[in-house]
XYZ file of C-alpha atoms in Angstrom:
745
model
C -88.836 27.318 -3.595
C -90.397 25.561 -6.588
C -92.991 22.584 -6.482
C -91.764 19.697 -7.894
C -92.559 18.711 -10.839
C -95.455 15.812 -11.116
C -94.184 12.413 -10.443
C -97.623 11.235 -13.277
C -95.707 14.272 -15.766
C -92.449 12.367 -16.424
C -92.550 10.974 -19.909
C -91.327 7.309 -20.189
C -88.418 5.994 -17.820
C -90.950 3.341 -16.383
C -88.179 0.769 -14.607
C -87.224 4.611 -13.037
C -91.120 5.063 -11.951
C -91.139 0.876 -10.957
C -88.375 1.208 -8.510
C -89.164 4.028 -6.568
C -92.567 3.423 -6.529
C -91.321 -0.240 -4.970
C -89.394 1.464 -3.135
C -91.919 3.773 -1.141
C -94.676 0.597 -1.350
C -91.908 -1.067 0.718
C -88.579 0.635 2.355
C -87.486 -2.797 3.500
C -86.236 -3.248 -0.516
C -83.165 -1.194 -0.234
C -83.152 1.772 -1.704
C -82.830 2.631 -5.524
C -79.419 3.491 -7.756
C -80.200 5.719 -10.828
C -77.131 4.897 -13.115
C -77.737 7.446 -16.289
C -76.300 9.747 -18.873
C -76.610 13.486 -17.847
C -79.775 15.628 -18.473
C -81.981 12.576 -18.538
C -84.396 13.736 -15.659
C -82.913 11.474 -12.760
C -82.694 13.914 -9.721
C -86.595 14.965 -11.140
C -87.797 11.651 -10.723
C -86.650 11.471 -7.372
C -87.944 14.794 -6.107
C -91.163 13.917 -7.325
C -91.783 11.139 -5.645
C -90.904 12.506 -2.274
C -94.439 14.399 -3.068
C -96.277 11.730 -3.451
C -95.174 9.802 -0.359
C -98.063 9.512 2.946
C -97.799 12.012 5.430
C -95.837 10.696 8.407
C -97.655 10.735 12.387
C -94.536 12.716 14.184
C -94.321 13.885 18.007
C -94.279 17.013 18.798
C -90.803 18.861 19.199
C -89.051 15.711 18.310
C -86.199 16.595 16.401
C -86.004 12.299 15.039
C -89.855 12.635 13.923
C -90.244 9.494 16.149
C -94.044 8.070 15.685
C -96.419 9.003 18.526
C -98.187 5.315 18.312
C -94.543 3.507 18.796
C -92.323 6.139 19.928
C -88.499 5.355 19.719
C -87.730 3.987 23.881
C -83.923 5.175 23.091
C -84.588 8.437 21.088
C -81.952 11.285 22.527
C -85.396 14.404 22.706
C -87.506 10.867 24.759
C -89.101 9.363 26.186
C -91.991 9.910 24.791
C -95.743 8.788 25.758
C -97.332 6.520 23.376
C -100.555 8.446 21.402
C -101.562 12.007 19.991
C -99.062 13.977 18.093
C -99.732 15.476 14.407
C -99.159 14.952 10.734
C -97.120 16.987 8.435
C -94.876 15.786 4.942
C -92.366 13.152 4.481
C -89.056 14.384 4.377
C -87.482 15.014 1.415
C -83.399 15.650 2.898
C -80.284 15.837 0.289
C -77.031 15.089 0.913
C -74.647 17.455 -1.119
C -71.505 15.547 -2.392
C -69.121 18.262 0.312
C -70.614 16.753 2.886
C -69.158 16.413 6.075
C -69.210 13.519 8.523
C -70.858 15.728 11.124
C -73.233 17.117 8.980
C -74.067 13.441 8.071
C -74.682 11.807 10.754
C -74.820 15.180 13.466
C -72.297 16.772 15.754
C -72.076 16.894 19.630
C -71.169 20.844 21.065
C -67.984 19.945 21.855
C -67.351 23.185 23.952
C -70.399 22.161 25.808
C -69.648 18.447 26.613
C -65.941 19.598 28.149
C -66.825 22.697 30.190
C -70.700 22.182 31.542
C -70.450 17.761 31.289
C -73.597 17.984 28.996
C -74.166 15.361 26.081
C -75.230 18.633 23.553
C -75.913 17.037 20.122
C -77.019 18.243 17.242
C -78.919 15.771 14.922
C -77.602 15.174 10.980
C -79.071 14.181 7.820
C -79.758 11.098 9.037
C -81.850 12.261 11.738
C -83.602 14.983 9.457
C -84.689 11.836 6.626
C -86.408 9.528 8.659
C -88.929 8.702 8.097
C -88.769 9.951 4.663
C -86.581 10.082 1.596
C -82.519 10.601 1.520
C -81.443 11.790 -2.215
C -77.364 11.203 -2.829
C -76.928 12.769 -6.342
C -73.965 11.846 -7.535
C -73.143 8.934 -5.156
C -70.047 7.569 -6.725
C -68.501 11.025 -5.778
C -69.369 10.859 -2.261
C -66.301 10.241 -0.325
C -65.853 6.368 0.448
C -66.374 6.799 4.288
C -69.499 8.453 4.080
C -70.981 6.068 1.893
C -70.351 3.542 4.399
C -72.021 5.211 6.996
C -74.967 6.399 4.668
C -75.525 2.736 3.939
C -74.771 1.140 7.153
C -77.406 3.528 8.495
C -80.206 2.215 5.780
C -79.010 -1.263 6.960
C -79.626 -1.157 10.723
C -82.261 1.359 10.477
C -80.024 3.550 13.381
C -77.261 5.635 13.248
C -74.895 5.341 16.008
C -72.608 8.124 17.273
C -69.455 7.699 19.305
C -67.212 10.209 19.982
C -64.884 11.455 23.464
C -67.034 9.244 25.175
C -69.905 10.288 24.241
C -72.788 8.038 22.620
C -76.301 8.928 20.914
C -78.088 6.253 19.141
C -81.280 7.619 17.198
C -83.762 5.835 14.533
C -82.936 6.542 10.275
C -84.820 4.736 8.011
C -85.839 5.981 4.895
C -86.005 5.545 1.477
C -82.352 5.839 0.044
C -81.846 6.935 -4.032
C -79.127 7.832 -4.889
C -78.413 8.969 -8.933
C -74.845 8.721 -10.867
C -73.060 9.568 -14.217
C -70.906 5.955 -15.209
C -68.357 8.599 -16.803
C -67.357 10.013 -13.773
C -66.788 7.020 -11.917
C -68.236 3.782 -10.640
C -69.317 2.876 -7.241
C -67.210 0.241 -5.387
C -68.542 -3.443 -5.663
C -69.314 -3.522 -1.687
C -71.255 -0.114 -1.769
C -72.938 -0.938 -5.193
C -74.334 -4.710 -3.519
C -75.505 -2.444 -0.549
C -78.271 -0.627 -3.611
C -81.617 -2.989 -2.730
C -82.378 -1.735 -7.353
C -80.746 -0.655 -9.614
C -81.860 1.406 -12.889
C -80.624 2.248 -16.313
C -81.438 5.884 -17.511
C -81.235 7.212 -21.306
C -82.903 9.539 -23.199
C -85.215 8.511 -25.446
C -84.637 8.192 -28.942
C -88.246 7.793 -30.091
C -88.821 12.193 -31.768
C -92.744 12.387 -30.422
C -91.485 11.294 -26.598
C -88.876 13.764 -26.919
C -90.795 16.402 -28.107
C -93.623 15.502 -25.527
C -90.756 16.044 -22.664
C -90.246 19.241 -24.179
C -93.382 20.835 -24.302
C -94.551 19.462 -20.794
C -91.185 21.100 -19.487
C -91.670 24.623 -20.681
C -95.487 23.926 -19.553
C -94.118 23.773 -16.346
C -91.412 26.145 -16.157
C -94.069 29.089 -17.636
C -96.341 28.102 -14.685
C -95.457 26.172 -12.356
C -98.257 25.978 -9.841
C -101.012 25.791 -13.284
C -99.024 22.624 -14.274
C -99.383 20.785 -10.572
C -102.797 21.474 -10.650
C -103.859 20.081 -14.185
C -101.856 16.833 -13.042
C -103.054 16.666 -9.657
C -106.105 14.048 -10.115
C -103.665 11.683 -11.378
C -100.805 12.847 -8.430
C -103.485 11.618 -6.074
C -104.121 8.403 -7.362
C -101.053 7.696 -7.388
C -100.623 8.836 -3.634
C -103.873 6.507 -2.728
C -102.351 3.514 -5.059
C -99.204 3.817 -2.587
C -100.954 3.861 0.683
C -103.529 0.663 -0.807
C -100.523 -1.487 -1.423
C -98.680 -0.751 1.873
C -101.928 -1.927 3.644
C -101.792 -4.921 1.216
C -97.976 -5.536 2.018
C -98.390 -7.529 4.891
C -100.810 -9.955 3.757
C -98.963 -10.766 0.750
C -97.190 -14.782 0.482
C -94.505 -15.521 -0.720
C -94.871 -19.601 -2.275
C -92.075 -21.874 -2.272
C -92.028 -21.988 -5.786
C -91.279 -18.417 -6.037
C -89.040 -18.566 -3.416
C -86.979 -21.577 -4.966
C -87.263 -19.551 -8.247
C -85.808 -16.702 -6.588
C -82.971 -18.517 -4.788
C -82.538 -21.083 -8.391
C -81.704 -17.193 -9.984
C -79.235 -16.334 -7.503
C -77.667 -19.415 -7.799
C -77.748 -19.248 -11.367
C -76.080 -15.864 -11.791
C -73.206 -16.623 -9.489
C -74.094 -13.126 -7.061
C -72.165 -12.863 -4.619
C -73.945 -13.480 -0.210
C -77.386 -13.284 0.015
C -78.481 -9.918 0.020
C -79.898 -10.696 -2.837
C -81.853 -13.337 -2.400
C -83.777 -10.980 0.333
C -83.474 -7.933 -2.074
C -85.308 -10.408 -4.687
C -87.888 -11.416 -2.134
C -89.054 -8.168 -0.792
C -89.168 -6.801 -4.547
C -91.492 -9.496 -5.876
C -93.591 -9.054 -2.321
C -93.868 -5.687 -3.382
C -94.597 -5.815 -6.511
C -97.658 -8.375 -5.803
C -98.930 -5.398 -3.557
C -98.835 -2.836 -5.671
C -100.607 -5.133 -8.648
C -103.161 -5.500 -5.670
C -102.671 -9.263 -5.752
C -101.722 -11.205 -2.272
C -99.513 -13.762 -4.089
C -96.252 -14.158 -5.874
C -96.180 -14.873 -9.542
C -93.702 -15.483 -11.925
C -93.730 -12.348 -13.320
C -93.044 -11.192 -10.361
C -89.856 -12.722 -9.837
C -88.791 -12.066 -12.717
C -88.937 -8.095 -13.033
C -87.298 -8.369 -9.521
C -84.129 -10.003 -10.794
C -84.488 -7.145 -13.467
C -84.474 -4.294 -11.116
C -82.125 -6.458 -8.293
C -79.009 -8.387 -9.909
C -77.938 -6.573 -12.730
C -75.366 -4.279 -10.731
C -74.293 -7.449 -8.684
C -73.454 -8.915 -11.805
C -70.734 -7.344 -12.227
C -67.311 -9.859 -12.176
C -64.350 -6.724 -12.335
C -65.132 -2.884 -12.684
C -64.521 -2.953 -16.208
C -67.881 -5.373 -16.395
C -70.942 -3.005 -17.737
C -74.452 -3.594 -15.414
C -76.568 -6.062 -17.074
C -78.118 -9.277 -16.965
C -78.930 -12.212 -19.738
C -82.233 -12.333 -20.071
C -82.560 -15.520 -21.925
C -80.907 -17.291 -18.788
C -83.225 -15.950 -16.304
C -86.498 -17.047 -18.364
C -84.515 -20.289 -18.621
C -83.757 -20.450 -15.225
C -87.659 -19.611 -14.198
C -89.065 -22.068 -16.635
C -86.767 -25.080 -15.223
C -87.601 -24.253 -11.436
C -91.868 -23.332 -12.314
C -94.787 -25.214 -12.826
C -95.006 -26.989 -16.315
C -96.461 -23.738 -17.904
C -94.018 -21.603 -17.036
C -96.020 -19.866 -13.989
C -96.537 -21.057 -10.440
C -100.313 -21.894 -10.419
C -101.323 -18.925 -8.440
C -103.352 -18.401 -11.817
C -101.926 -15.061 -12.698
C -103.475 -14.317 -16.226
C -106.773 -13.374 -15.117
C -105.628 -10.995 -12.389
C -106.493 -8.148 -14.831
C -103.621 -6.015 -13.317
C -100.208 -7.887 -15.887
C -98.820 -4.271 -15.439
C -96.871 -3.897 -12.676
C -96.277 0.121 -12.960
C -99.783 0.763 -14.445
C -101.949 3.788 -14.292
C -102.541 5.031 -10.522
C -106.233 3.540 -10.462
C -104.981 0.164 -11.372
C -105.974 0.727 -15.039
C -103.214 1.347 -17.425
C -100.569 3.903 -17.230
C -99.868 6.725 -16.347
C -100.692 10.175 -18.902
C -97.703 10.454 -20.242
C -97.229 6.756 -21.381
C -98.060 4.242 -24.603
C -98.934 1.504 -22.904
C -97.779 -1.404 -20.994
C -94.116 -2.624 -21.757
C -94.520 -5.797 -22.883
C -93.405 -8.625 -20.483
C -90.397 -9.569 -22.729
C -88.863 -5.700 -23.269
C -88.793 -4.178 -19.102
C -86.343 -1.466 -19.583
C -83.631 -0.712 -20.149
C -82.358 -2.396 -16.990
C -81.727 -5.662 -19.213
C -80.104 -4.152 -22.398
C -76.066 -5.194 -21.619
C -75.907 -8.313 -20.808
C -72.205 -8.458 -19.064
C -71.645 -12.081 -18.997
C -68.020 -12.638 -20.028
C -65.333 -10.848 -17.920
C -63.195 -7.727 -19.588
C -60.835 -8.457 -21.334
C -60.161 -12.055 -22.123
C -57.155 -12.579 -23.890
C -57.848 -13.179 -27.294
C -56.107 -14.683 -30.481
C -54.884 -11.953 -32.923
C -55.941 -12.927 -36.685
C -54.174 -10.389 -38.676
C -51.818 -13.485 -39.815
C -48.506 -10.998 -39.487
C -45.232 -12.909 -38.579
C -43.428 -12.089 -35.081
C -39.568 -11.328 -36.147
C -36.975 -13.746 -34.962
C -34.998 -13.855 -31.440
C -31.834 -13.488 -33.590
C -33.120 -10.242 -35.273
C -33.270 -8.043 -31.647
C -35.206 -4.807 -30.923
C -32.846 -2.920 -33.613
C -34.248 -4.796 -36.292
C -37.986 -3.132 -35.268
C -36.772 -0.279 -34.529
C -35.453 0.235 -37.984
C -38.212 -1.054 -39.549
C -40.740 0.978 -37.478
C -40.565 4.205 -39.566
C -42.614 2.277 -42.597
C -44.135 -0.872 -40.423
C -46.157 -3.093 -43.294
C -49.628 -2.615 -44.417
C -50.277 -6.151 -43.962
C -52.626 -6.726 -41.324
C -52.400 -2.876 -41.107
C -55.776 -0.492 -41.061
C -56.568 0.302 -45.205
C -55.431 3.535 -46.584
C -53.275 4.306 -43.831
C -49.604 2.907 -44.187
C -48.274 1.778 -40.815
C -50.911 1.660 -38.825
C -51.835 -1.405 -37.001
C -55.134 -2.153 -35.838
C -55.886 -2.449 -32.274
C -54.352 -5.125 -30.052
C -56.421 -6.911 -27.726
C -55.312 -6.502 -24.232
C -53.620 -9.417 -22.443
C -55.039 -10.607 -19.090
C -55.022 -8.158 -16.078
C -53.302 -9.182 -13.370
C -52.484 -7.786 -9.282
C -49.779 -4.913 -9.753
C -47.507 -3.504 -7.186
C -48.860 -0.206 -5.511
C -46.983 3.151 -7.220
C -47.152 5.906 -4.464
C -46.306 9.521 -5.323
C -43.536 10.318 -2.080
C -44.451 12.577 0.642
C -47.658 13.753 2.257
C -49.772 15.139 0.107
C -53.612 16.780 1.376
C -55.631 15.517 -1.499
C -59.109 13.649 -1.672
C -58.848 10.732 0.304
C -58.192 8.254 -1.109
C -55.904 4.741 -1.372
C -52.704 5.503 -2.727
C -50.265 7.945 -0.829
C -49.941 9.035 2.238
C -51.876 12.525 2.800
C -53.436 14.868 5.787
C -56.818 13.373 5.227
C -60.221 13.252 8.112
C -59.479 9.558 8.866
C -56.670 8.119 9.855
C -54.109 6.933 12.681
C -53.994 10.728 14.872
C -50.028 12.103 14.743
C -50.713 15.329 16.157
C -52.497 19.094 16.983
C -53.367 21.508 15.436
C -55.618 24.769 16.114
C -59.016 24.279 14.201
C -59.701 25.627 10.813
C -63.097 27.002 10.664
C -66.045 24.240 12.159
C -63.778 21.751 14.659
C -63.337 18.318 13.582
C -61.792 16.099 15.811
C -60.850 17.107 19.038
C -57.964 16.149 20.450
C -58.682 15.879 23.782
C -55.183 15.841 25.651
C -53.552 18.767 23.594
C -56.841 20.435 24.386
C -56.700 19.797 27.798
C -53.077 21.194 28.111
C -53.552 24.094 26.104
C -56.278 25.176 28.884
C -54.275 24.051 31.890
C -51.910 26.885 32.355
C -54.373 29.565 32.266
C -57.152 28.024 34.972
C -55.572 30.045 38.067
C -56.029 33.497 36.086
C -59.664 32.031 34.888
C -60.908 31.751 38.013
C -61.882 27.596 38.290
C -63.293 26.857 41.282
C -64.599 23.825 40.941
C -64.059 20.511 39.392
C -65.101 21.637 35.540
C -62.122 22.758 33.078
C -62.534 26.488 32.245
C -62.509 26.455 28.664
C -61.911 29.263 25.900
C -62.715 28.886 22.072
C -58.242 29.225 21.601
C -57.999 26.197 23.583
C -59.371 23.597 21.419
C -57.135 21.978 19.258
C -58.213 19.074 16.749
C -56.744 16.306 15.995
C -54.160 15.988 12.785
C -54.482 12.526 10.908
C -52.959 10.944 8.544
C -54.242 8.391 5.830
C -54.064 7.909 2.251
C -55.117 10.550 -0.757
C -56.290 9.248 -4.433
C -53.616 10.643 -7.402
C -54.332 11.636 -10.673
C -52.503 8.781 -12.513
C -51.582 9.679 -16.360
C -50.639 7.580 -18.647
C -48.199 8.290 -21.349
C -48.503 5.224 -23.896
C -46.294 5.205 -26.835
C -48.195 3.739 -29.606
C -45.928 3.706 -32.031
C -44.600 1.174 -34.740
C -41.910 -0.547 -32.309
C -44.573 -1.155 -29.564
C -45.973 -3.422 -32.548
C -42.735 -5.267 -32.591
C -42.916 -9.062 -31.058
C -46.576 -8.568 -30.674
C -45.891 -6.878 -27.194
C -49.220 -4.425 -27.805
C -51.704 -7.153 -25.760
C -49.186 -7.349 -22.883
C -48.107 -3.630 -22.488
C -52.098 -3.047 -22.612
C -52.164 -5.725 -20.114
C -50.227 -3.666 -17.692
C -52.010 -0.001 -18.469
C -55.259 -2.103 -18.021
C -53.559 -3.974 -14.369
C -52.948 -0.290 -13.677
C -56.520 0.945 -14.001
C -58.023 -1.768 -11.949
C -55.541 -0.491 -9.107
C -56.339 2.654 -9.987
C -60.170 2.193 -9.668
C -59.423 0.369 -6.166
C -57.098 3.292 -4.992
C -60.013 5.838 -6.039
C -57.896 7.553 -8.730
C -58.657 10.123 -11.288
C -57.135 8.230 -14.594
C -55.897 10.101 -17.564
C -54.394 9.418 -21.172
C -51.949 10.970 -23.509
C -50.930 8.625 -26.532
C -48.289 9.896 -29.139
C -47.152 8.653 -32.975
C -46.697 9.002 -35.707
C -45.410 12.861 -35.441
C -47.738 13.715 -32.587
C -49.391 13.681 -29.317
C -52.596 13.656 -28.211
C -55.168 13.585 -25.240
C -57.032 10.052 -25.607
C -58.649 10.768 -22.454
C -59.102 14.231 -20.236
C -58.517 13.132 -16.093
C -61.686 11.692 -15.149
C -62.746 9.475 -12.353
C -64.190 7.308 -14.513
C -62.123 4.821 -15.036
C -63.889 2.490 -17.271
C -63.847 4.970 -19.988
C -59.966 4.801 -20.009
C -60.093 1.313 -20.448
C -62.460 1.790 -23.162
C -60.441 3.987 -25.048
C -57.072 2.061 -24.118
C -59.138 -1.523 -26.011
C -59.227 0.660 -29.504
C -55.734 1.941 -29.274
C -54.342 1.448 -32.866
C -50.978 1.486 -32.913
C -48.179 2.284 -36.291
C -45.602 5.241 -36.782
C -42.531 6.676 -35.667
C -41.838 7.729 -31.626
C -42.415 11.594 -30.614
C -41.540 11.164 -27.334
C -40.681 14.142 -26.826
C -44.456 15.729 -27.930
C -45.844 12.811 -25.771
C -43.539 14.382 -22.565
C -44.861 17.514 -23.239
C -48.583 16.720 -23.863
C -48.806 15.237 -20.437
C -46.276 18.602 -19.016
C -49.427 20.425 -20.649
C -52.078 18.310 -18.647
C -50.334 18.165 -15.178
C -50.261 21.784 -15.323
C -54.003 22.878 -16.366
C -54.999 19.745 -13.446
C -52.696 21.211 -11.378
C -54.655 25.058 -11.932
C -58.092 22.984 -11.119
C -56.823 21.028 -7.774
C -53.453 21.369 -6.258
C -54.202 19.424 -3.857
C -54.486 16.459 -6.154
C -51.138 15.200 -6.758
C -50.355 13.688 -10.225
C -48.143 10.215 -10.624
C -47.251 9.982 -14.261
C -46.751 6.442 -15.962
C -44.397 6.400 -19.306
C -45.431 3.108 -20.956
C -42.256 2.899 -23.740
C -39.412 1.312 -24.571
C -38.044 4.691 -24.473
C -36.748 4.789 -28.346
C -37.528 8.698 -30.148
C -37.640 8.720 -34.004
C -38.251 11.920 -35.809
C -37.162 15.066 -36.302
C -34.324 16.625 -35.727
C -32.116 15.190 -32.647
C -35.539 13.238 -31.396
C -33.423 11.944 -28.208
C -32.150 15.026 -27.355
C -35.518 16.758 -27.236
C -36.735 13.925 -25.408
C -34.523 14.752 -22.610
C -34.824 17.970 -22.792
C -38.787 17.498 -21.800
C -38.258 14.849 -19.684
C -35.734 17.640 -17.665
C -38.937 20.135 -17.812
C -40.710 17.335 -16.036
C -38.638 16.243 -13.433
C -38.116 20.232 -12.533
C -41.852 20.474 -12.350
C -41.547 18.372 -9.070
C -43.613 15.283 -11.063
C -43.546 12.385 -9.989
C -42.548 9.764 -12.604
C -42.807 5.911 -13.869
C -41.459 4.352 -16.543
C -43.379 1.308 -17.575
C -40.303 -0.528 -19.908
C -41.527 -2.381 -22.779
C -38.925 -3.380 -24.422
C -37.989 -7.134 -25.303
C -35.720 -9.832 -26.827
C -32.688 -10.989 -26.176
C -30.981 -7.695 -26.909
C -31.933 -4.608 -24.585
C -30.742 -0.825 -25.048
C -31.911 0.246 -21.631
C -33.459 3.292 -22.842
C -36.588 3.246 -20.587
C -34.107 3.507 -17.792
C -32.095 6.513 -19.402
C -35.518 8.436 -19.681
C -36.595 7.215 -16.262
C -33.217 9.380 -15.352
C -33.933 12.203 -17.215
C -37.153 11.960 -15.194
C -36.189 12.159 -12.051
C -38.651 8.474 -11.504
C -37.918 4.700 -11.560
C -38.073 2.342 -14.635
C -40.224 -0.841 -13.765
C -40.135 -3.503 -16.678
C -43.427 -5.454 -17.418
C -42.129 -8.399 -15.071
C -41.327 -6.327 -12.314
C -44.963 -4.401 -11.912
C -47.080 -7.972 -11.120
C -47.418 -7.902 -7.385
C -46.035 -11.427 -7.102
C -42.702 -11.060 -8.971
C -39.962 -12.224 -6.473
C -37.885 -8.529 -7.131
C -38.526 -6.107 -4.095
C -40.234 -3.182 -5.859
C -41.053 -1.342 -2.234
C -38.522 1.810 -2.069
C -39.189 4.661 0.546
C -38.194 8.380 -0.759
C -35.603 7.901 2.247
C -33.219 6.140 -0.413
C -32.914 2.923 1.164
C -31.535 0.440 -1.400
C -33.604 -2.415 -2.543
C -32.227 -6.018 -2.313
C -30.087 -6.937 -5.165
C -29.331 -3.345 -6.720
C -28.138 -0.198 -6.824
C -30.500 2.845 -6.075
C -30.147 5.660 -8.382
C -32.176 7.937 -6.566
C -29.374 7.593 -4.450
C -26.698 8.727 -7.063
C -28.379 11.588 -7.787
C -28.210 13.885 -5.175
C -30.433 16.872 -3.492
C -32.902 17.671 -5.495
C -33.313 14.458 -7.686
C -35.220 12.500 -5.302
C -38.515 12.929 -5.420
C -39.346 9.237 -7.311
C -42.168 6.824 -5.994
C -42.017 5.769 -2.915
C -43.109 2.744 -3.448
C -42.438 2.211 -7.247
C -39.403 0.330 -7.870
C -35.883 -1.680 -7.513
C -32.845 -1.141 -9.390
C -33.797 -0.904 -13.058
C -33.167 -3.934 -15.558
C -30.861 -0.794 -17.196
C -29.153 -0.137 -13.775
C -27.294 -3.743 -14.113
C -26.746 -2.970 -18.068
C -24.955 0.495 -17.381
C -21.779 -0.543 -19.367
C -23.386 -1.965 -22.144
C -22.081 -0.680 -25.863
C -25.631 0.507 -26.711
C -25.982 2.296 -23.825
C -23.173 4.045 -24.040
C -23.821 5.118 -27.400
C -26.874 6.557 -26.702
C -27.260 10.649 -27.646
C -26.724 12.799 -25.152
């Protein structure tokens, strides 16, 4: 295996290097979450840090790395006598995205436990990482229950395994580092809060720095051993400085003034709970120890806030992490001494740069010098004081059509939407409308029982949930179903010569529990961005509704995608991704105008779903068509749209039509489209979770209150509409209107 890249040879990224070093000095800080675009050496920096960690003394033969000076009294391999032992390098353990719970926390040998009555426990990665580094690449793609287990162990310093009446506990204290690319989706706010520090990493735009990165990397790849030898002195200096800071840490004093600044800063930025205060206090103390001081100064508090608070400032999932540095400086001034410090004389310390070089006199060799105090790095570059999105007033000066004109007027005018207020040089196209305030949306789900990725939307067979049955194991045995195993083995005990109290088991007797939980789905939006959608300023309300559904998809761990259609065709505005933030950004900038090629939009959505089905057949799709139901342009556009809809129905696609029609005169075209899709139509008003209408309907065909279920009339083969998506649509109650009867079949 190739030796890791030297930590001291990393170019730039001062915030990342500082955050990692602070956790090496004080693991109580709580770990680091590294956010950044691909190809920014996130993993390289983490692996390089492990080589700097001091060696650890361990009890010989202990699988849980107990310290000989203070062995864990509850160690499964114990008891151990104090004293003696040997030393080994600190462990660097990587948790792969596809790891199972057994691999993380350890597993019991079920066969030996049942047949011999012994606790045969095989330690997992948490035990391997004890007193070392646990690195999780792409932590945002890790299953939520694994992240919960991981962070619980990191917070408590111990791992607990409770299975089938067998209980095991062992110490698990480690430096936790997670990396993620925000383009692939975010962590839940509850999980973000569990990481002590966060750092934003971006590639340098400085030409000289980029040249230096490439030159060093090529030299390392050409001869790793020689490259590491050339940086050996700097690495040893850093290693010694970490050890010295660890020794100094218990003697660092956190004065009352610094503590008041920490508390005031957390209160000023309205962070939830008290974890931020504790993390800031531990980080400021580690910063002082790293600088060789025994007192925490105001600069330590400021730097601690820039590392510990940005990811705790997010008020909703679409807010970018960041901190208003002007507000931070003002808060520190208000709660500091009159001269802006804390009276500890930090100006005479001679080491104002907490990320200085290993000898305490400057930066590591790759840096051009210490960063100025007012520009600490990437952490605070994206202030996010205002929640997104905020309702805004349109300034395009356009007049709404009068209610008496009805939707028919808007439909006739859509093909030549005026240029007033439109984009210069593009007649009929209007500037993007701001989204209205999002709201809590009704739950839309896919009927039936899936087997997709764990999530929170539709029913599925999962590794976690309630037990619904038993089956023979597929591969490694997961959760044992004790009753089914005993029932399978009982008839064969006499033939197997059972003579004692123990049960004679064979592998064929084992049964694993079948559990039912929730899965995440692929939620694909097909958004009508034609001129008719801009009538009556509806696009703001429509965007607000879609944004609400995106928030719901974020909370339910779905993948999302977006297709838009207008003018003469359709396009994939966002390929399916786990980044709901990307979908929200595309939605915000979506312009409107032109004809309504509904058929093209449906066919494009069908193509996207077909490709995704080949990539991940287990993830079931939910198509949400956002439209008023009109179809214009081309020959017989209504019939073409009907044919496209029935192709989607034949594919078995679960569909919902978000009916955006408004005004006193409604044509009910969205309801017709929903029936062609074999799905359900939901109005903007019905989409709200606090609406009076009961939208919850199960796939069994039970009728909602106050209406007739269209799925009950479709007969066999057309009842695959959403299981929790609709009551009778508004169009169903208008089945006899002249406008509806006049629609082209």
